[in-house]
Coordinates of C-alpha atoms in Angstrom, one line a residue:
M1 CA -16.9 0.4 -24.7
G2 CA -14.7 -1.5 -22.3
K3 CA -15.9 -4.6 -20.6
L4 CA -16.8 -4.3 -16.9
N5 CA -14.3 -5.8 -14.6
S6 CA -14.8 -9.0 -12.7
S7 CA -15.4 -7.2 -9.4
L8 CA -18.7 -5.9 -10.6
I9 CA -19.6 -9.2 -12.2
L10 CA -18.8 -11.0 -8.9
R11 CA -20.7 -8.5 -6.8
S12 CA -23.8 -8.7 -9.1
V13 CA -23.8 -12.5 -9.1
V14 CA -23.4 -12.6 -5.3
N15 CA -26.2 -10.2 -4.8
A16 CA -28.4 -12.4 -6.9
G17 CA -29.0 -14.6 -3.8
R18 CA -29.9 -12.5 -1.6
N19 CA -34.2 11.2 2.5
L20 CA -38.0 21.2 3.3
Y21 CA -38.2 23.0 0.7
I22 CA -35.0 22.4 -1.3
F23 CA -36.3 19.0 -2.5
Q24 CA -39.4 20.7 -4.0
S25 CA -37.0 22.1 -6.7
S26 CA -34.5 19.2 -6.7
F27 CA -34.8 16.2 -9.0
S28 CA -37.8 14.2 -7.9
S29 CA -37.5 10.6 -7.2
S30 CA -39.9 10.0 -10.0
V31 CA -37.4 11.6 -12.4
S32 CA -35.3 8.5 -13.1
P33 CA -32.6 7.9 -15.7
F34 CA -34.8 5.0 -16.7
A35 CA -37.2 7.5 -18.3
T36 CA -34.7 7.7 -21.2
H37 CA -35.6 4.2 -22.2
I38 CA -39.3 4.9 -22.0
D39 CA -39.0 8.0 -24.1
A40 CA -37.1 6.1 -26.7
L41 CA -39.6 3.3 -26.8
D42 CA -42.5 5.8 -27.2
K43 CA -41.1 6.8 -30.6
K44 CA -41.5 3.3 -31.9
P45 CA -44.9 1.9 -33.0
M46 CA -46.4 -1.1 -31.3
S47 CA -48.4 -3.5 -33.2
G48 CA -51.4 -5.5 -32.3
T49 CA -53.0 -3.2 -29.7
G50 CA -56.0 -1.9 -31.6
K51 CA -56.9 1.2 -33.5
G52 CA -58.1 4.7 -32.8
K53 CA -55.8 5.5 -29.8
K54 CA -52.1 5.7 -29.1
K55 CA -50.9 2.2 -29.4
D56 CA -48.9 1.9 -26.1
R57 CA -51.3 3.7 -23.8
F58 CA -53.8 1.8 -21.7
D59 CA -56.8 2.8 -19.6
S60 CA -55.8 0.3 -16.9
V61 CA -53.3 -2.4 -16.1
G62 CA -56.0 -4.9 -16.9
N63 CA -56.1 -3.8 -20.5
A64 CA -52.4 -4.1 -20.7
L65 CA -52.5 -7.6 -19.4
I66 CA -55.2 -8.6 -22.0
V67 CA -52.8 -7.4 -24.7
F68 CA -49.9 -9.3 -23.1
N69 CA -51.9 -12.6 -23.1
K70 CA -52.8 -12.0 -26.8
M71 CA -49.2 -11.4 -27.6
I72 CA -47.9 -14.6 -26.0
G73 CA -50.6 -16.6 -27.8
K74 CA -49.4 -15.5 -31.3
H75 CA -47.3 -17.6 -33.6
P76 CA -44.8 -16.4 -34.3
K77 CA -44.6 -14.3 -31.1
P78 CA -43.9 -10.6 -31.4
S79 CA -40.4 -9.4 -31.0
I80 CA -38.9 -8.6 -27.6
M81 CA -39.1 -4.9 -28.5
E82 CA -42.9 -5.2 -28.6
F83 CA -43.0 -6.8 -25.2
T84 CA -40.6 -4.2 -23.9
K85 CA -43.0 -1.4 -25.0
L86 CA -45.8 -3.1 -23.2
L87 CA -43.7 -3.5 -20.0
A88 CA -42.7 0.2 -20.2
A89 CA -46.4 1.1 -20.4
I90 CA -47.1 -0.9 -17.2
V91 CA -44.1 0.8 -15.5
R92 CA -45.7 4.2 -16.2
M93 CA -48.8 3.0 -14.3
K94 CA -46.4 2.1 -11.4
H95 CA -47.4 -1.6 -11.3
Y96 CA -43.8 -2.7 -10.8
A97 CA -44.5 -6.1 -9.2
I98 CA -46.7 -7.0 -12.2
V99 CA -43.8 -6.3 -14.6
V100 CA -41.5 -8.6 -12.5
S101 CA -44.1 -11.4 -12.8
L102 CA -44.5 -10.8 -16.6
C103 CA -40.8 -10.9 -17.1
S104 CA -40.7 -14.3 -15.4
R105 CA -43.5 -15.6 -17.7
M106 CA -41.6 -14.4 -20.7
E107 CA -38.5 -16.3 -19.6
L108 CA -40.5 -19.5 -19.1
L109 CA -41.9 -19.1 -22.7
G110 CA -38.3 -18.9 -24.0
L111 CA -38.4 -15.3 -25.0
S112 CA -34.9 -13.8 -24.9
H113 CA -34.5 -10.5 -23.1
N114 CA -32.5 -7.6 -24.4
V115 CA -30.8 -4.6 -22.6
Y116 CA -34.1 -2.7 -22.7
S117 CA -36.3 -5.3 -21.1
L118 CA -33.7 -6.3 -18.5
S119 CA -33.1 -2.6 -17.6
I120 CA -36.9 -2.3 -17.1
L121 CA -36.8 -5.3 -14.8
I122 CA -33.9 -3.7 -12.8
N123 CA -35.8 -0.5 -12.5
C124 CA -38.9 -2.4 -11.1
F125 CA -36.8 -4.1 -8.5
C126 CA -35.3 -0.7 -7.5
Q127 CA -38.7 0.9 -7.3
L128 CA -39.8 -2.0 -5.1
G129 CA -36.9 -1.3 -2.7
Q130 CA -35.1 -4.5 -3.7
V131 CA -32.0 -3.2 -5.3
D132 CA -30.1 -6.4 -4.5
F133 CA -32.4 -8.2 -6.9
G134 CA -31.5 -5.5 -9.4
Y135 CA -27.9 -6.4 -9.1
S136 CA -29.0 -10.0 -9.7
V137 CA -30.5 -9.0 -13.0
L138 CA -27.2 -7.2 -13.9
G139 CA -25.4 -10.4 -13.1
K140 CA -27.7 -12.3 -15.5
M141 CA -27.1 -9.7 -18.2
L142 CA -23.3 -10.1 -17.9
K143 CA -23.5 -13.9 -18.0
L144 CA -25.8 -13.9 -21.0
G145 CA -23.4 -11.5 -22.8
V146 CA -26.0 -8.7 -23.0
E147 CA -23.9 -5.5 -22.7
P148 CA -25.5 -3.1 -20.1
D149 CA -25.8 0.5 -21.2
I150 CA -25.5 3.7 -19.1
V151 CA -29.2 3.7 -18.4
T152 CA -28.9 0.2 -16.8
F153 CA -26.2 1.5 -14.4
S154 CA -28.0 4.8 -13.9
T155 CA -31.1 2.9 -12.8
L156 CA -29.1 0.9 -10.3
I157 CA -27.3 4.1 -9.0
N158 CA -30.7 5.7 -8.6
G159 CA -32.1 2.7 -6.8
L160 CA -29.1 2.6 -4.4
C161 CA -29.5 6.3 -3.6
K162 CA -33.3 5.8 -2.9
Q163 CA -32.4 3.2 -0.4
S164 CA -29.7 5.5 1.2
K165 CA -26.9 3.1 0.1
I166 CA -24.9 6.2 -1.0
S167 CA -21.4 4.7 -0.7
Q168 CA -22.4 1.8 -2.9
A169 CA -23.9 4.2 -5.4
V170 CA -20.7 6.3 -5.5
S171 CA -18.6 3.2 -5.9
L172 CA -20.7 2.0 -8.8
F173 CA -20.6 5.4 -10.4
D174 CA -16.8 5.5 -10.2
E175 CA -16.5 2.0 -11.6
V176 CA -18.8 2.8 -14.5
M177 CA -17.0 6.1 -15.2
G178 CA -13.7 4.2 -15.2
K179 CA -15.0 2.0 -18.0
G180 CA -15.8 4.8 -20.3
Y181 CA -19.5 5.1 -19.8
Q182 CA -20.8 8.7 -19.8
P183 CA -23.6 9.4 -17.2
D184 CA -26.0 12.2 -18.0
L185 CA -26.8 15.3 -15.8
I186 CA -29.6 13.4 -14.1
V187 CA -27.2 10.7 -12.8
Y188 CA -24.7 13.3 -11.6
S189 CA -27.5 15.1 -9.8
T190 CA -28.8 11.8 -8.3
V191 CA -25.4 11.0 -6.8
L192 CA -25.0 14.6 -5.7
N193 CA -28.3 14.5 -3.9
G194 CA -27.3 11.3 -2.3
L195 CA -24.1 12.7 -0.9
C196 CA -25.9 15.7 0.5
K197 CA -28.6 13.4 2.0
I198 CA -26.0 11.6 4.1
G199 CA -24.2 14.9 5.0
S200 CA -21.0 14.3 3.1
T201 CA -20.3 18.0 2.6
D202 CA -16.7 17.6 1.4
K203 CA -17.5 14.9 -1.0
A204 CA -20.5 16.8 -2.3
V205 CA -18.4 19.9 -3.1
R206 CA -15.7 17.8 -4.8
F207 CA -18.4 16.0 -6.8
L208 CA -19.8 19.4 -7.9
R209 CA -16.3 20.3 -9.1
M210 CA -16.0 17.0 -10.9
M211 CA -19.3 17.6 -12.7
E212 CA -17.9 20.8 -14.1
G213 CA -14.6 19.3 -14.9
R214 CA -16.3 16.6 -17.0
G215 CA -18.3 19.0 -19.0
F216 CA -21.6 19.1 -17.1
K217 CA -22.2 22.6 -16.0
P218 CA -23.9 22.5 -12.7
N219 CA -27.2 24.4 -12.8
V220 CA -28.9 26.3 -10.0
V221 CA -30.5 23.2 -8.6
A222 CA -27.2 21.5 -8.2
Y223 CA -25.8 24.5 -6.4
N224 CA -29.0 24.7 -4.3
T225 CA -28.5 21.1 -3.2
V226 CA -24.9 21.6 -2.0
I227 CA -25.6 25.0 -0.4
D228 CA -28.5 23.5 1.5
C229 CA -26.4 20.7 2.7
L230 CA -23.6 23.1 3.9
C231 CA -26.2 25.3 5.7
K232 CA -27.7 22.3 7.5
H233 CA -24.3 21.4 8.9
G234 CA -23.6 25.0 10.1
L235 CA -21.0 25.7 7.4
I236 CA -22.4 29.2 6.6
K237 CA -19.1 30.6 5.3
E238 CA -18.6 27.8 2.9
S239 CA -22.2 28.1 1.7
L240 CA -21.8 31.8 1.1
D241 CA -18.5 31.2 -0.8
L242 CA -20.4 28.8 -3.0
F243 CA -23.2 31.3 -3.4
S244 CA -20.7 33.9 -4.5
E245 CA -19.3 31.4 -7.0
L246 CA -22.7 30.7 -8.4
K247 CA -23.3 34.4 -9.1
V248 CA -19.8 34.9 -10.6
K249 CA -20.6 32.1 -13.1
G250 CA -23.7 33.9 -14.3
I251 CA -26.1 31.5 -12.7
I252 CA -29.1 33.5 -11.5
P253 CA -30.0 32.6 -7.8
D254 CA -33.6 31.7 -7.1
T255 CA -35.9 31.8 -4.1
V256 CA -34.8 28.3 -3.1
V257 CA -31.1 29.2 -2.6
Y258 CA -31.9 32.4 -0.8
S259 CA -34.2 30.5 1.5
C260 CA -31.6 27.9 2.2
L261 CA -29.0 30.5 3.2
I262 CA -31.6 32.5 5.3
H263 CA -32.5 29.2 7.1
G264 CA -28.9 28.4 7.7
M265 CA -28.1 31.9 9.1
C266 CA -31.2 31.8 11.4
N267 CA -30.2 28.4 12.7
S268 CA -26.7 29.8 13.5
G269 CA -28.2 32.8 15.3
Q270 CA -27.4 35.3 12.5
Q271 CA -30.9 36.8 12.3
M272 CA -29.6 40.3 11.2
E273 CA -27.6 38.8 8.3
A274 CA -30.6 36.7 7.3
T275 CA -32.7 39.8 7.2
R276 CA -30.1 41.5 5.1
L277 CA -30.2 38.6 2.7
L278 CA -34.0 39.0 2.5
K279 CA -33.5 42.6 1.5
E280 CA -31.0 41.6 -1.1
M281 CA -33.6 39.2 -2.5
V282 CA -36.2 41.9 -2.9
D283 CA -33.7 44.4 -4.3
K284 CA -32.8 41.8 -7.0
N285 CA -36.5 41.2 -7.9
I286 CA -36.3 37.7 -6.5
L287 CA -39.5 37.7 -4.6
P288 CA -39.5 35.7 -1.3
D289 CA -42.4 33.4 -0.8
I290 CA -44.3 32.4 2.4
F291 CA -41.7 29.7 3.1
T292 CA -38.9 32.3 3.1
Y293 CA -40.8 34.6 5.4
N294 CA -41.8 31.8 7.7
I295 CA -38.1 30.9 8.3
L296 CA -37.3 34.4 9.5
I297 CA -40.5 34.8 11.4
D298 CA -40.0 31.5 13.2
A299 CA -36.3 32.5 14.0
H300 CA -37.4 35.9 15.4
C301 CA -40.1 34.2 17.5
K302 CA -37.7 31.7 18.9
E303 CA -35.3 34.5 19.9
G304 CA -38.2 36.3 21.7
M305 CA -38.1 39.1 19.0
I306 CA -41.9 39.1 18.8
F307 CA -42.3 42.7 17.6
E308 CA -39.8 42.1 14.8
A309 CA -41.7 39.0 13.8
V310 CA -45.0 40.9 13.7
D311 CA -43.4 43.6 11.6
M312 CA -42.3 41.0 9.1
V313 CA -45.8 39.6 8.9
D314 CA -47.0 43.1 8.0
R315 CA -44.3 43.3 5.4
L316 CA -45.3 40.1 3.7
R317 CA -49.0 41.2 3.7
K318 CA -48.0 44.4 1.9
Q319 CA -46.4 42.2 -0.8
G320 CA -49.6 40.4 -1.3
I321 CA -48.5 37.2 0.6
E322 CA -51.0 35.9 3.1
P323 CA -49.7 34.2 6.3
D324 CA -50.3 30.5 6.5
V325 CA -50.8 28.1 9.4
F326 CA -47.0 27.9 10.1
T327 CA -46.8 31.7 10.3
Y328 CA -49.7 31.9 12.8
T329 CA -48.3 28.9 14.8
A330 CA -44.9 30.6 15.3
L331 CA -46.6 33.8 16.4
I332 CA -49.0 32.2 18.8
D333 CA -46.3 30.0 20.4
A334 CA -44.0 33.0 20.8
H335 CA -46.7 35.1 22.4
C336 CA -47.7 32.3 24.8
K337 CA -44.1 31.7 25.9
Q338 CA -43.8 35.5 26.6
G339 CA -46.9 35.4 28.7
M340 CA -49.1 37.3 26.2
V341 CA -51.8 34.7 26.0
S342 CA -54.6 37.2 25.3
K343 CA -52.6 38.4 22.3
A344 CA -52.1 34.9 21.2
E345 CA -55.9 34.3 21.4
D346 CA -56.4 37.4 19.2
I347 CA -54.2 35.8 16.6
V348 CA -56.2 32.6 16.8
D349 CA -59.4 34.7 16.1
T350 CA -57.6 36.3 13.1
M351 CA -56.8 32.8 11.8
K352 CA -60.4 31.7 12.0
K353 CA -61.6 34.8 10.2
V354 CA -59.4 34.0 7.2
G355 CA -60.5 30.4 7.2
I356 CA -57.6 28.7 8.8
T357 CA -58.6 26.2 11.5
P358 CA -56.4 26.0 14.6
D359 CA -54.8 22.6 15.0
V360 CA -53.5 20.6 17.9
V361 CA -50.1 22.4 17.9
I362 CA -51.8 25.8 18.4
Y363 CA -54.2 24.6 21.1
T364 CA -51.2 23.0 22.9
A365 CA -49.3 26.4 22.7
L366 CA -52.3 28.1 24.3
I367 CA -52.4 25.4 27.0
N368 CA -48.7 26.0 27.7
G369 CA -49.2 29.8 27.8
H370 CA -52.0 29.5 30.4
C371 CA -49.8 27.1 32.4
L372 CA -46.9 29.5 32.4
Q373 CA -49.2 32.1 33.9
N374 CA -50.4 29.6 36.4
K375 CA -53.9 29.7 35.0
L376 CA -54.4 26.0 35.1
D377 CA -58.2 26.1 34.9
K378 CA -58.0 28.1 31.7
A379 CA -55.4 25.7 30.3
R380 CA -57.7 22.7 31.1
G381 CA -60.5 24.6 29.4
V382 CA -58.5 24.8 26.2
L383 CA -57.7 21.1 26.4
Q384 CA -61.4 20.4 26.7
L385 CA -62.3 22.8 23.9
M386 CA -59.8 21.0 21.7
I387 CA -61.6 17.7 22.3
E388 CA -65.0 19.3 21.7
K389 CA -63.7 20.7 18.3
G390 CA -62.9 17.1 17.3
F391 CA -59.2 17.3 17.8
A392 CA -57.5 14.4 19.6
P393 CA -54.9 15.8 21.9
D394 CA -51.5 14.1 21.5
I395 CA -49.2 13.1 24.3
F396 CA -47.4 16.4 24.0
S397 CA -50.6 18.3 24.8
Y398 CA -51.3 16.1 27.8
N399 CA -47.7 16.4 29.0
T400 CA -47.9 20.2 28.8
M401 CA -51.0 20.1 31.0
I402 CA -49.5 17.6 33.5
N403 CA -46.3 19.6 33.7
G404 CA -48.4 22.7 34.5
Y405 CA -50.2 20.9 37.3
C406 CA -47.0 19.5 38.8
K407 CA -45.3 23.0 38.8
A408 CA -48.3 24.4 40.5
K409 CA -48.1 21.6 43.0
R410 CA -51.6 20.4 42.1
F411 CA -50.3 16.8 42.0
D412 CA -53.6 15.1 42.5
E413 CA -55.0 16.7 39.4
A414 CA -51.9 15.7 37.5
I415 CA -52.4 12.1 38.5
E416 CA -56.1 12.3 37.7
L417 CA -55.2 13.5 34.1
F418 CA -52.6 10.8 33.9
Q419 CA -55.1 8.1 34.8
E420 CA -57.5 9.6 32.2
I421 CA -55.1 9.3 29.3
S422 CA -54.0 5.9 30.5
R423 CA -57.6 4.7 30.1
K424 CA -58.6 6.4 26.8
G425 CA -55.9 8.8 25.6
P426 CA -52.5 8.4 23.9
I427 CA -49.9 6.2 25.4
P428 CA -47.9 8.0 28.1
D429 CA -44.2 8.4 27.2
K430 CA -41.0 8.9 29.2
V431 CA -41.7 12.7 29.5
T432 CA -45.1 11.9 31.2
Y433 CA -43.5 9.5 33.7
N434 CA -40.4 11.6 34.3
T435 CA -42.5 14.8 35.0
L436 CA -44.7 12.9 37.5
M437 CA -41.7 11.3 39.2
Q438 CA -39.9 14.6 39.7
S439 CA -43.0 16.1 41.1
M440 CA -43.5 13.2 43.5
F441 CA -40.0 13.6 44.9
Q442 CA -40.3 17.3 45.3
L443 CA -43.4 16.7 47.4
G444 CA -41.6 14.1 49.4
R445 CA -43.8 11.2 48.2
V446 CA -41.0 8.7 48.0
S447 CA -43.0 5.5 48.5
T448 CA -45.5 6.7 45.9
T449 CA -42.7 7.2 43.5
C450 CA -41.3 3.7 44.1
E451 CA -44.7 2.3 43.3
F452 CA -44.9 4.5 40.2
L453 CA -41.6 3.2 39.0
K454 CA -42.8 -0.3 39.3
K455 CA -45.8 0.5 37.1
M456 CA -43.4 2.1 34.6
L457 CA -41.3 -1.1 34.5
A458 CA -44.4 -3.3 34.1
S459 CA -45.6 -1.2 31.2
G460 CA -42.2 -1.0 29.5
Q461 CA -42.0 2.7 29.9
V462 CA -38.5 2.9 31.5
H463 CA -36.7 4.6 28.7
G464 CA -33.1 4.0 29.7
I465 CA -30.8 6.0 31.8
V466 CA -32.7 9.3 32.0
T467 CA -35.7 7.9 33.9
C468 CA -33.4 6.0 36.3
S469 CA -31.2 9.1 36.8
I470 CA -34.3 11.1 37.9
F471 CA -35.1 8.4 40.3
L472 CA -31.6 8.3 41.7
D473 CA -31.5 12.1 42.1
G474 CA -34.9 12.0 43.9
L475 CA -33.7 9.3 46.3
C476 CA -30.5 11.2 47.1
K477 CA -32.2 14.5 47.7
T478 CA -34.8 12.9 50.0
G479 CA -32.2 11.3 52.2
K480 CA -32.7 7.7 50.8
L481 CA -29.0 7.2 50.0
Q482 CA -29.0 3.5 50.7
E483 CA -31.9 2.9 48.3
A484 CA -30.1 5.1 45.7
L485 CA -27.0 3.0 46.1
E486 CA -28.9 -0.2 45.7
L487 CA -30.7 1.1 42.5
F488 CA -27.3 2.3 41.2
Q489 CA -25.8 -1.1 41.7
E490 CA -28.9 -2.8 40.1
M491 CA -28.6 -0.6 37.1
R492 CA -25.0 -1.7 36.7
N493 CA -25.8 -5.3 37.1
N494 CA -28.6 -5.1 34.5
G495 CA -26.3 -3.7 31.8
F496 CA -27.4 -0.1 31.9
E497 CA -24.8 2.1 30.2
L498 CA -24.3 4.5 33.0
D499 CA -23.4 8.1 32.0
I500 CA -21.6 10.9 33.8
V501 CA -24.9 12.3 35.0
S502 CA -25.7 9.2 36.9
Y503 CA -22.3 9.1 38.5
N504 CA -22.5 12.8 39.4
I505 CA -25.8 12.2 41.2
M506 CA -24.3 9.4 43.3
I507 CA -21.0 11.2 44.0
D508 CA -22.9 14.3 45.0
G509 CA -25.2 12.3 47.2
L510 CA -22.3 10.5 48.9
C511 CA -20.5 13.8 49.4
K512 CA -23.5 15.5 51.0
A513 CA -23.8 12.5 53.3
R514 CA -20.1 13.0 54.2
H515 CA -19.1 9.6 52.8
I516 CA -16.1 11.1 51.2
D517 CA -14.1 7.8 50.8
A518 CA -17.0 6.2 48.9
A519 CA -17.3 9.2 46.7
K520 CA -13.6 9.1 45.9
E521 CA -13.9 5.5 45.1
L522 CA -16.8 6.2 42.7
F523 CA -14.8 9.1 41.2
H524 CA -11.8 6.9 40.4
E525 CA -14.1 4.2 38.9
L526 CA -15.1 6.6 36.1
S527 CA -12.0 5.9 34.0
F528 CA -12.5 2.1 34.2
N529 CA -16.0 2.6 32.7
G530 CA -14.7 4.7 29.8
L531 CA -16.1 8.0 31.3
K532 CA -14.4 11.3 31.9
P533 CA -15.4 13.6 34.8
N534 CA -16.9 16.9 33.7
I535 CA -16.8 20.3 35.3
Y536 CA -19.6 19.4 37.6
T537 CA -17.9 16.2 38.8
Y538 CA -14.7 18.1 39.7
T539 CA -16.6 20.8 41.5
I540 CA -18.6 18.4 43.6
M541 CA -15.4 16.6 44.7
I542 CA -13.3 19.8 45.2
D543 CA -16.0 21.3 47.4
A544 CA -16.5 18.1 49.4
L545 CA -12.7 17.7 50.0
S546 CA -12.5 21.3 51.1
K547 CA -15.4 20.9 53.5
E548 CA -13.7 17.8 54.9
R549 CA -10.6 19.9 55.6
L550 CA -8.6 18.2 52.9
P551 CA -7.6 21.3 50.9
D552 CA -4.4 19.8 49.6
E553 CA -6.2 16.9 48.0
A554 CA -8.8 19.4 46.6
C555 CA -6.0 21.4 45.1
Q556 CA -4.3 18.4 43.6
L557 CA -7.6 17.4 42.0
F558 CA -8.1 21.0 40.8
R559 CA -4.7 21.0 39.1
S560 CA -5.4 17.6 37.4
M561 CA -8.5 18.8 35.6
G562 CA -6.6 19.5 32.4
D563 CA -5.6 15.9 32.2
N564 CA -9.2 15.1 31.3
D565 CA -9.5 18.0 28.9
C566 CA -11.7 19.8 31.5
L567 CA -10.6 23.3 32.3
P568 CA -11.8 25.0 35.5
N569 CA -14.5 27.6 35.1
S570 CA -15.5 30.5 37.3
Y571 CA -17.6 28.4 39.7
C572 CA -14.8 25.9 40.1
Y573 CA -12.2 28.6 40.8
N574 CA -14.5 30.2 43.4
R575 CA -15.1 26.9 45.2
M576 CA -11.4 26.1 45.4
I577 CA -10.5 29.6 46.7
Q578 CA -13.3 29.4 49.3
G579 CA -12.0 26.0 50.4
F580 CA -8.5 27.5 51.0
L581 CA -9.9 30.5 52.9
R582 CA -12.2 28.4 55.1
N583 CA -9.2 26.2 55.9
S584 CA -6.9 29.2 56.7
Y585 CA -4.8 28.6 53.6
A586 CA -4.7 32.3 52.8
L587 CA -1.2 32.1 51.2
K588 CA -2.5 29.6 48.6
A589 CA -5.8 31.4 48.1
T590 CA -4.2 34.7 47.1
P591 CA -2.3 33.5 44.0
L592 CA -5.2 31.4 42.9
L593 CA -7.4 34.5 43.2
A594 CA -5.0 36.4 41.0
E595 CA -4.9 33.5 38.5
M596 CA -8.7 33.5 38.3
V597 CA -8.8 37.2 37.5
V598 CA -6.1 36.7 34.7
K599 CA -8.4 33.9 33.3
G600 CA -11.2 36.5 33.0
F601 CA -13.3 35.1 35.9
S602 CA -14.7 37.2 38.8
A603 CA -15.1 36.4 42.4
D604 CA -18.6 35.6 43.5
I605 CA -20.2 37.1 46.6
C606 CA -19.1 34.3 48.9
T607 CA -15.4 34.5 47.8
A608 CA -15.5 38.3 48.0
T609 CA -17.0 38.2 51.5
L610 CA -14.4 35.7 52.8
T611 CA -11.6 37.7 51.2
V612 CA -12.7 40.9 52.7
D613 CA -13.2 39.2 56.1
L614 CA -9.6 37.9 55.9
I615 CA -8.2 41.3 55.0
L616 CA -10.0 43.0 57.8
G617 CA -8.7 40.4 60.2
S618 CA -12.1 38.9 60.9
D619 CA -12.6 36.3 63.6
E620 CA -11.1 33.0 62.5
S621 CA -14.3 31.1 63.2
I622 CA -15.9 33.0 60.2
L623 CA -13.2 31.7 57.9
M624 CA -13.8 28.1 59.2
T625 CA -17.5 28.2 58.6
V626 CA -18.7 25.4 56.4

């Protein structure tokens, strides 16, 4: 075996100082390459541990420590292999820190470590999340002339992957492979899992190919891992290609791989294809489980396909599979969002009859359903019932109720509930504050909102730009433009990373107040702050310039949209054409109208009315109406 190069030695010595269902069938973090050493040690007898039971098994770590103390008191002391078997037994009991301490005591007693004991120590550091100390031990091995074996490196690779240091794990794997070491299937699968964990889809597929090229035939678990990763990143075609490859190679697909594909298809809106895949499963005698059905039921519910979801529940029952809490939750939430709260309550009753207790999520769905129907008293009753049943409502439950009060303009009750949770409930979050602020502005309570913002600032609940943008928008829409400008400037001075939404709010506010020059100045400032105007920014400016009887400027801005990779949409075309027509630029409006049609857009009612008025020779004053 070739010696490791100096780069690994240097890195090891330097280091001395200093992430559903797929995983249920993947290699568990408890399945470590290090187990190879343990199994090997089990085959060797251990002396001096008593009679009548397996020699290296202990009832507790205390018994193991008693044996250790007896061993270090012997003259001559037992061999390092005897100590190593004892350390391995303690590792099986997961007392990793104790092993580290015992290894230190062994060194102080002058006992020389071997590759087995030092690999055990590396494993313990990795299990403790201190992989850098594991590298330290590797460095010690190299300096002492103890040749690491593949299990030593496999343990480090596994430790790096567990700490999400995937690039380092891959680098170590490549270096070890380059020196002639031959990792086993567990090590390959560990690295493959790591690559998928960080979403490196291309590298994961290449690694799968490399496994095969080096004689390790990927099994269904390896394919499941990569297919799941591809599906999670929306690469459905690629995952289906790999699925076809799996079948061609004679590997029998299991429930896991079908569930991954069904989940991926549902996430990409391909419910019909997902249902077809479910049928294929059943036809091939690969029986779907509750998890598979829940994926499809949840997808149908989210798309508002409630009857299809209910039909699927009936289907799974016919197969002897009982719905679980996730099935019922999806159905209840969907019925509530569709305004069928009474049906949702019937489902809750069904749950109770089969012994499934409704949880906070289900009670919150019912609260939301009653709020959507403007039955606020019933919603509050559900909230109270939740508390009486011993469930502590979370902030999402309270936010749902507060939002219901605000939309129904029952603001005083929203504030009352807010004060209640502030005293004894969960900590209000940015959604709580933002919902209340928006409601205050809609009711014209500007001064109250200002005081509320101060409380938010004092409690540390201003969560960045979103909250401030709501406040800016409220000030502009209530005619408090000067206050909005002052807040905007203060945000800039305090280092807020202003986004295009904040600028759009201010540009729109300035335009509506007919401060067109200030709006143009702010528009041109965007590029200096690394921002690009979006379709809404352009539409605001084009509409404002047209209303200020500056159609040529508006047209110039319209034609420059492509420079910022922002192509006009239907709304933008309509606003530009309306600007031309209102400014009696009929000759410019006509070709732009034709261009809009060629682009596949249609004239809205306002554009159509202005065009017809022009054709009929309507009074010019109509065309000039702002």
